[in-house]
Tab-separated table of C-alpha atoms and ligand atoms in Angstrom:
chain	number	residue	atom	x	y	z
A	1	MET	CA	9.957	23.140	3.589
A	2	ILE	CA	9.267	20.843	6.549
A	3	GLU	CA	10.402	17.274	6.159
A	4	SER	CA	10.578	16.213	9.781
A	5	PHE	CA	8.054	13.897	11.398
A	6	LYS	CA	7.180	13.378	15.051
A	7	LEU	CA	6.275	9.986	16.398
A	8	ARG	CA	5.296	10.028	20.075
A	9	ASN	CA	8.162	12.017	21.661
A	10	VAL	CA	10.705	11.632	18.879
A	11	GLU	CA	11.314	14.055	16.017
A	12	PHE	CA	12.777	12.385	12.911
A	13	ASN	CA	14.863	14.550	10.495
A	14	ASN	CA	12.715	13.350	7.627
A	15	ARG	CA	10.222	10.639	6.760
A	16	ILE	CA	12.704	8.323	5.042
A	17	LEU	CA	13.993	5.347	7.039
A	18	VAL	CA	16.120	2.340	6.104
A	19	ALA	CA	14.524	-1.053	6.631
A	20	SER	CA	15.665	-3.660	9.113
A	21	GLY	CA	18.067	-6.226	7.704
A	22	THR	CA	19.171	-4.041	4.809
A	23	PHE	CA	21.481	-1.635	6.645
A	24	GLY	CA	23.144	-3.872	9.239
A	25	TYR	CA	23.765	-1.886	12.415
A	26	GLY	CA	24.625	1.237	10.444
A	27	ASP	CA	28.353	0.476	10.458
A	28	GLU	CA	28.622	-1.564	7.258
A	29	VAL	CA	27.858	1.228	4.821
A	30	PRO	CA	30.690	3.107	3.120
A	31	ASP	CA	31.833	6.406	4.670
A	32	LEU	CA	30.416	8.100	1.595
A	33	VAL	CA	26.878	7.554	2.869
A	34	ASP	CA	25.931	10.428	5.176
A	35	ILE	CA	23.592	8.592	7.527
A	36	SER	CA	22.452	11.816	9.189
A	37	GLN	CA	20.506	12.636	6.026
A	38	LEU	CA	18.186	9.730	6.820
A	39	GLY	CA	15.223	10.019	9.141
A	40	GLY	CA	16.293	6.883	10.943
A	41	ILE	CA	17.776	3.419	10.858
A	42	MET	CA	15.850	0.288	11.723
A	43	THR	CA	18.533	-2.117	12.992
A	44	LYS	CA	18.794	-5.753	11.944
A	45	SER	CA	16.401	-7.702	14.196
A	46	LEU	CA	17.932	-8.306	17.609
A	47	SER	CA	17.263	-11.310	19.810
A	48	MET	CA	18.491	-11.966	23.350
A	49	LYS	CA	21.196	-14.444	22.303
A	50	PRO	CA	23.316	-14.249	19.127
A	51	ARG	CA	22.007	-16.382	16.245
A	52	ASP	CA	23.869	-17.891	13.291
A	53	GLY	CA	20.731	-17.995	11.174
A	54	ASN	CA	19.710	-20.512	8.521
A	55	PRO	CA	22.037	-22.650	6.384
A	56	ASN	CA	23.250	-21.380	2.986
A	57	PRO	CA	22.168	-20.625	0.348
A	58	ARG	CA	19.950	-18.073	1.996
A	59	ILE	CA	19.579	-15.393	-0.663
A	60	THR	CA	18.626	-15.638	-4.325
A	61	GLU	CA	17.735	-13.021	-6.906
A	62	THR	CA	14.315	-13.201	-8.570
A	63	ALA	CA	12.575	-11.154	-11.241
A	64	SER	CA	12.477	-7.601	-9.871
A	65	GLY	CA	13.373	-8.731	-6.395
A	66	MET	CA	15.068	-11.205	-4.106
A	67	LEU	CA	14.213	-14.056	-1.796
A	68	ASN	CA	15.896	-14.274	1.591
A	69	SER	CA	15.940	-16.788	4.357
A	70	ILE	CA	18.517	-15.355	6.716
A	71	GLY	CA	16.803	-16.862	9.736
A	72	LEU	CA	17.350	-13.953	12.085
A	73	ALA	CA	21.155	-14.104	12.113
A	74	ASN	CA	22.248	-11.386	14.538
A	75	ILE	CA	24.873	-10.554	17.133
A	76	GLY	CA	22.463	-10.547	20.068
A	77	VAL	CA	21.329	-7.583	22.120
A	78	HIS	CA	24.313	-7.436	24.504
A	79	LYS	CA	26.901	-7.206	21.735
A	80	PHE	CA	24.734	-4.643	19.947
A	81	ILE	CA	24.778	-2.446	23.044
A	82	SER	CA	28.505	-2.829	23.692
A	83	ASP	CA	29.920	-2.890	20.140
A	84	LYS	CA	27.485	-1.154	17.776
A	85	LEU	CA	25.475	1.435	19.668
A	86	PRO	CA	28.431	3.696	20.580
A	87	THR	CA	29.184	4.263	16.864
A	88	LEU	CA	25.537	4.502	15.845
A	89	LYS	CA	24.977	7.191	18.484
A	90	LYS	CA	27.437	9.507	16.759
A	91	HIS	CA	25.123	10.026	13.780
A	92	ASP	CA	22.452	12.694	13.786
A	93	THR	CA	19.691	10.237	12.990
A	94	LYS	CA	17.234	8.171	14.970
A	95	VAL	CA	18.072	4.600	15.895
A	96	ILE	CA	15.088	2.293	16.016
A	97	ALA	CA	15.936	-1.116	17.432
A	98	ASN	CA	14.126	-3.923	15.656
A	99	ILE	CA	13.404	-6.785	18.052
A	100	ALA	CA	12.569	-10.399	17.226
A	101	ALA	CA	11.979	-13.154	19.755
A	102	SER	CA	10.619	-16.637	20.208
A	103	SER	CA	8.518	-15.843	23.283
A	104	VAL	CA	6.636	-12.904	24.758
A	105	GLU	CA	9.094	-12.953	27.666
A	106	GLU	CA	12.080	-12.641	25.315
A	107	TYR	CA	10.516	-9.636	23.534
A	108	CYS	CA	10.040	-7.989	26.933
A	109	SER	CA	13.574	-8.684	28.201
A	110	VAL	CA	15.263	-7.470	25.004
A	111	LEU	CA	13.129	-4.345	24.971
A	112	GLU	CA	13.886	-3.580	28.619
A	113	LEU	CA	17.636	-3.820	28.006
A	114	LEU	CA	17.427	-1.496	25.006
A	115	ASP	CA	14.972	0.912	26.609
A	116	ALA	CA	17.656	1.798	29.160
A	117	GLN	CA	20.001	2.961	26.357
A	118	GLU	CA	19.716	6.642	25.505
A	119	GLY	CA	21.033	5.991	21.966
A	120	VAL	CA	18.010	3.832	21.194
A	121	HIS	CA	15.176	6.157	20.218
A	122	GLY	CA	12.406	3.652	19.656
A	123	PHE	CA	11.405	0.115	18.772
A	124	GLU	CA	10.152	-1.793	15.786
A	125	ILE	CA	8.780	-5.139	16.860
A	126	ASN	CA	9.214	-7.887	14.329
A	127	VAL	CA	6.264	-10.253	14.545
A	128	SER	CA	6.592	-11.117	10.893
A	129	CYS	CA	9.821	-12.945	10.032
A	130	PRO	CA	8.863	-15.614	7.486
A	131	ASN	CA	12.009	-17.679	8.047
A	132	VAL	CA	12.049	-18.922	11.647
A	133	LYS	CA	10.042	-21.728	13.218
A	134	GLU	CA	9.544	-20.166	16.646
A	135	GLY	CA	8.142	-16.662	16.796
A	136	GLY	CA	8.080	-15.030	13.388
A	137	LEU	CA	4.958	-15.791	11.412
A	138	SER	CA	3.499	-18.048	14.076
A	139	PHE	CA	3.195	-14.832	16.149
A	140	GLY	CA	2.439	-12.402	13.376
A	141	THR	CA	-0.482	-14.362	11.961
A	142	ASP	CA	-2.149	-14.773	15.368
A	143	VAL	CA	-4.023	-11.635	16.313
A	144	THR	CA	-4.322	-12.683	19.963
A	145	LEU	CA	-0.546	-12.965	20.259
A	146	VAL	CA	0.110	-9.694	18.442
A	147	THR	CA	-2.328	-8.065	20.866
A	148	ARG	CA	-0.543	-9.562	23.867
A	149	ILE	CA	2.948	-8.661	22.662
A	150	THR	CA	1.914	-5.054	21.976
A	151	LYS	CA	0.227	-4.757	25.355
A	152	GLU	CA	3.201	-6.148	27.286
A	153	LEU	CA	5.736	-3.994	25.444
A	154	ARG	CA	3.662	-0.822	25.759
A	155	GLN	CA	3.806	-1.191	29.526
A	156	ARG	CA	7.593	-1.289	29.354
A	157	THR	CA	8.518	1.731	27.258
A	158	ASN	CA	7.641	5.347	26.729
A	159	LYS	CA	9.640	5.429	23.489
A	160	PRO	CA	7.925	5.003	20.108
A	161	LEU	CA	6.609	1.461	19.697
A	162	ILE	CA	6.134	0.316	16.118
A	163	ILE	CA	4.840	-3.139	15.195
A	164	LYS	CA	6.045	-4.581	11.882
A	165	LEU	CA	3.281	-6.589	10.261
A	166	THR	CA	3.304	-9.434	7.793
A	167	PRO	CA	1.454	-9.312	4.470
A	168	ASN	CA	0.973	-13.091	4.701
A	169	VAL	CA	-2.510	-12.786	6.210
A	170	THR	CA	-5.908	-12.153	4.663
A	171	HIS	CA	-6.743	-8.938	6.520
A	172	ILE	CA	-3.724	-6.970	7.689
A	173	SER	CA	-6.093	-4.273	8.976
A	174	GLU	CA	-7.291	-6.619	11.728
A	175	PHE	CA	-3.714	-6.810	13.050
A	176	ALA	CA	-3.142	-3.072	12.742
A	177	ARG	CA	-6.335	-2.406	14.713
A	178	ALA	CA	-5.147	-4.721	17.490
A	179	CYS	CA	-1.812	-2.876	17.681
A	180	GLU	CA	-3.558	0.491	17.783
A	181	ALA	CA	-5.915	-0.664	20.529
A	182	GLU	CA	-2.980	-1.755	22.708
A	183	GLY	CA	-1.136	1.542	22.368
A	184	ALA	CA	1.300	1.043	19.478
A	185	ASP	CA	2.468	4.354	18.031
A	186	ALA	CA	2.678	3.088	14.442
A	187	VAL	CA	2.704	-0.032	12.298
A	188	SER	CA	5.213	-0.932	9.578
A	189	VAL	CA	3.604	-2.450	6.495
A	190	ILE	CA	4.939	-4.805	5.036
A	191	ASN	CA	7.550	-7.421	5.913
A	192	THR	CA	8.415	-9.839	3.099
A	193	VAL	CA	5.964	-11.997	1.166
A	194	ILE	CA	6.456	-15.782	1.327
A	195	GLY	CA	7.948	-16.963	-1.957
A	196	MET	CA	9.943	-19.731	-3.600
A	197	ALA	CA	12.364	-20.300	-6.496
A	198	VAL	CA	13.538	-23.580	-8.068
A	199	ASN	CA	16.795	-24.639	-9.758
A	200	ILE	CA	15.410	-26.634	-12.703
A	201	HIS	CA	18.673	-28.498	-13.395
A	202	LYS	CA	19.035	-29.849	-9.879
A	203	ARG	CA	15.271	-29.726	-9.199
A	204	THR	CA	16.023	-28.204	-5.844
A	205	PRO	CA	14.829	-25.053	-4.123
A	206	LYS	CA	17.208	-22.153	-4.703
A	207	ILE	CA	17.362	-21.439	-0.970
A	208	ALA	CA	18.068	-23.995	1.718
A	209	THR	CA	14.813	-23.542	3.619
A	210	THR	CA	12.739	-24.043	0.414
A	211	THR	CA	10.643	-20.911	0.960
A	212	GLY	CA	11.798	-17.449	1.907
A	213	GLY	CA	10.749	-13.826	2.022
A	214	LEU	CA	10.265	-11.967	-1.261
A	215	SER	CA	11.196	-8.292	-1.377
A	216	GLY	CA	12.108	-5.615	-3.919
A	217	PRO	CA	10.097	-3.948	-6.710
A	218	ALA	CA	8.160	-7.192	-7.295
A	219	VAL	CA	6.251	-6.649	-4.034
A	220	LYS	CA	5.537	-2.917	-4.359
A	221	PRO	CA	1.935	-3.309	-5.613
A	222	ILE	CA	1.211	-5.737	-2.771
A	223	ALA	CA	2.706	-3.336	-0.245
A	224	LEU	CA	0.711	-0.388	-1.583
A	225	ALA	CA	-2.537	-2.361	-1.319
A	226	LYS	CA	-1.709	-3.425	2.253
A	227	VAL	CA	-0.819	0.154	3.208
A	228	TYR	CA	-4.068	1.350	1.626
A	229	GLU	CA	-6.043	-1.209	3.615
A	230	THR	CA	-4.235	-0.309	6.845
A	231	VAL	CA	-4.452	3.485	6.615
A	232	ASN	CA	-8.190	3.178	6.113
A	233	ALA	CA	-8.527	1.051	9.235
A	234	VAL	CA	-6.442	2.886	11.865
A	235	LYS	CA	-5.604	6.416	12.980
A	236	ILE	CA	-1.997	5.732	14.029
A	237	PRO	CA	0.698	6.386	11.414
A	238	VAL	CA	1.501	3.651	8.927
A	239	ILE	CA	5.099	3.256	7.796
A	240	GLY	CA	5.166	1.969	4.214
A	241	ILE	CA	7.754	-0.567	3.042
A	242	GLY	CA	7.993	-2.727	-0.029
A	243	GLY	CA	9.969	-2.300	-3.220
A	244	ILE	CA	10.751	1.398	-2.934
A	245	VAL	CA	13.663	2.228	-5.247
A	246	THR	CA	12.945	5.726	-6.544
A	247	TRP	CA	11.511	8.904	-5.030
A	248	GLU	CA	8.462	8.369	-7.231
A	249	ASP	CA	7.879	5.035	-5.472
A	250	ALA	CA	8.037	6.809	-2.110
A	251	VAL	CA	5.580	9.454	-3.307
A	252	GLU	CA	3.133	6.662	-4.246
A	253	PHE	CA	3.266	5.365	-0.670
A	254	PHE	CA	2.726	8.858	0.776
A	255	ILE	CA	-0.263	9.464	-1.514
A	256	VAL	CA	-1.784	6.129	-0.493
A	257	GLY	CA	-1.408	7.190	3.147
A	258	ALA	CA	1.968	6.181	4.555
A	259	SER	CA	3.303	8.777	7.009
A	260	MET	CA	6.880	7.526	6.664
A	261	VAL	CA	8.554	5.023	4.339
A	262	GLN	CA	11.379	2.528	4.627
A	263	ILE	CA	13.901	1.668	1.937
A	264	GLY	CA	14.881	-1.997	2.016
A	265	THR	CA	16.197	-4.154	-0.821
A	266	ALA	CA	17.370	-1.110	-2.820
A	267	ASN	CA	20.066	-0.579	-0.162
A	268	PHE	CA	21.835	-3.707	-1.433
A	269	ILE	CA	22.267	-2.006	-4.819
A	270	ASN	CA	23.068	1.433	-3.451
A	271	PRO	CA	23.103	2.199	0.278
A	272	SER	CA	22.533	5.893	-0.389
A	273	THR	CA	19.160	5.246	-2.069
A	274	GLY	CA	17.325	6.611	0.992
A	275	ILE	CA	19.216	9.896	0.804
A	276	THR	CA	18.510	10.279	-2.924
A	277	ILE	CA	14.846	9.571	-2.240
A	278	ALA	CA	14.703	12.120	0.595
A	279	HIS	CA	16.000	14.804	-1.790
A	280	GLY	CA	13.668	13.691	-4.607
A	281	VAL	CA	10.557	13.769	-2.416
A	282	LYS	CA	11.477	17.210	-1.079
A	283	GLU	CA	11.966	18.615	-4.591
A	284	PHE	CA	8.691	17.093	-5.787
A	285	CYS	CA	6.826	18.759	-2.928
A	286	GLU	CA	8.488	22.115	-3.530
A	287	LYS	CA	7.773	21.990	-7.266
A	288	ASN	CA	4.147	21.238	-6.506
A	289	GLY	CA	3.754	24.083	-4.034
A	290	MET	CA	3.745	21.971	-0.870
A	291	ASP	CA	5.687	23.233	2.134
A	292	ASN	CA	5.457	19.949	4.013
A	293	VAL	CA	5.775	16.317	2.883
A	294	GLY	CA	2.762	15.716	5.114
A	295	SER	CA	0.610	17.550	2.559
A	296	LEU	CA	1.048	14.538	0.289
A	297	VAL	CA	-0.059	11.954	2.821
A	298	LYS	CA	-3.373	10.213	2.155
A	299	THR	CA	-4.305	12.365	-0.814
A	300	LEU	CA	-5.302	9.464	-3.056
A	301	GLN	CA	-8.191	10.372	-5.321
A	302	THR	CA	-10.437	7.359	-5.760
A	303	ASN	CA	-14.114	6.678	-6.217
A	304	ARG	CA	-13.721	3.788	-3.723
A	305	THR	CA	-16.518	1.812	-5.349
A	306	ILE	CA	-14.409	-0.863	-6.957
A	307	SER	CA	-11.834	-1.730	-4.278
A	308	ILE	CA	-12.107	-5.166	-2.708
A	309	VAL	CA	-10.085	-3.847	0.217
A	310	ASP	CA	-12.820	-1.326	1.066
A	311	SER	CA	-15.301	-4.124	1.593
A	312	TRP	CA	-13.090	-5.609	4.315
A	313	LEU	CA	-12.956	-2.431	6.372
B	401	RRO	O1	16.231	-12.852	9.074
B	401	RRO	C1	15.369	-13.109	8.218
B	401	RRO	O2	15.325	-14.178	7.596
B	401	RRO	C2	14.264	-12.171	7.942
B	401	RRO	C3	13.592	-11.460	8.897
B	401	RRO	BR1	14.091	-11.456	10.696
B	401	RRO	C4	12.459	-10.687	8.530
B	401	RRO	O3	11.792	-10.048	9.350
B	401	RRO	N1	12.089	-10.695	7.248
B	401	RRO	C5	12.776	-11.362	6.297
B	401	RRO	O4	12.391	-11.332	5.124
B	401	RRO	N2	13.856	-12.111	6.665
């Protein structure tokens, strides 16, 4: 039974990753979680300088999900390299550094610093944070900028380059095509969906920035539709994210066409969710006579005559 997956020059133990912002820098999870059973860890987004993030409250629970407006709080790339990477390197899993920035130059400088670290196996470029004024969605919703960022970063690394896209656009496939054309190795689909929640007694927003990013099971159908649109538009692998809690959820993403998946919000309930899912997917494949998880990928049976998404492609 083959579970591993190769992206560019990197072989992942399996196709199950943990999503940026839901697993810290890999050092916050209890010792009970055997990180080496995961395909890889996407780190919390790193910027050049440390950031405190947005004011509180910055998280609230919603029906089948949560809203966050963390605002890119992170320790900064230098502290990550000196304080976190040495411990992360000890695990037999792949470390994918997620990078966020407020200028093309900052993306490039952070990537160059991390590219020199042997413990960093690849990059996920966050052009889709819904909670910061500079960078974030103002980049991720502008196809010219996404093109430029991908192009500049591709010239600076031979490690896997993954661009994390926002669902808060009409045609995500347009963005995925731009990334593919500029040499990205994969795209991650999706970051959080802009949402809002109101305290009716105070008549105030439940999070300080009024709107935030919605994640969790509530967004899974949106994520599946965006993955479906993307896999039918590009040849590079698509990494599916959005509301995956069970192995059955992961199998849905594989069938729709995701080559790998990320577990996000579910980590806040149980940080070993990814490991449970890896085992569940493997068993499902074995029971169904498949010797490779890849045999599941893009096997959706559809008559394709009634999908609105198809008409955009
Ligand atoms: O830090 C955040 O507020 C955040 C980020 Br960087 C992101 O990419 N997505 C999200 O929902 N929140």
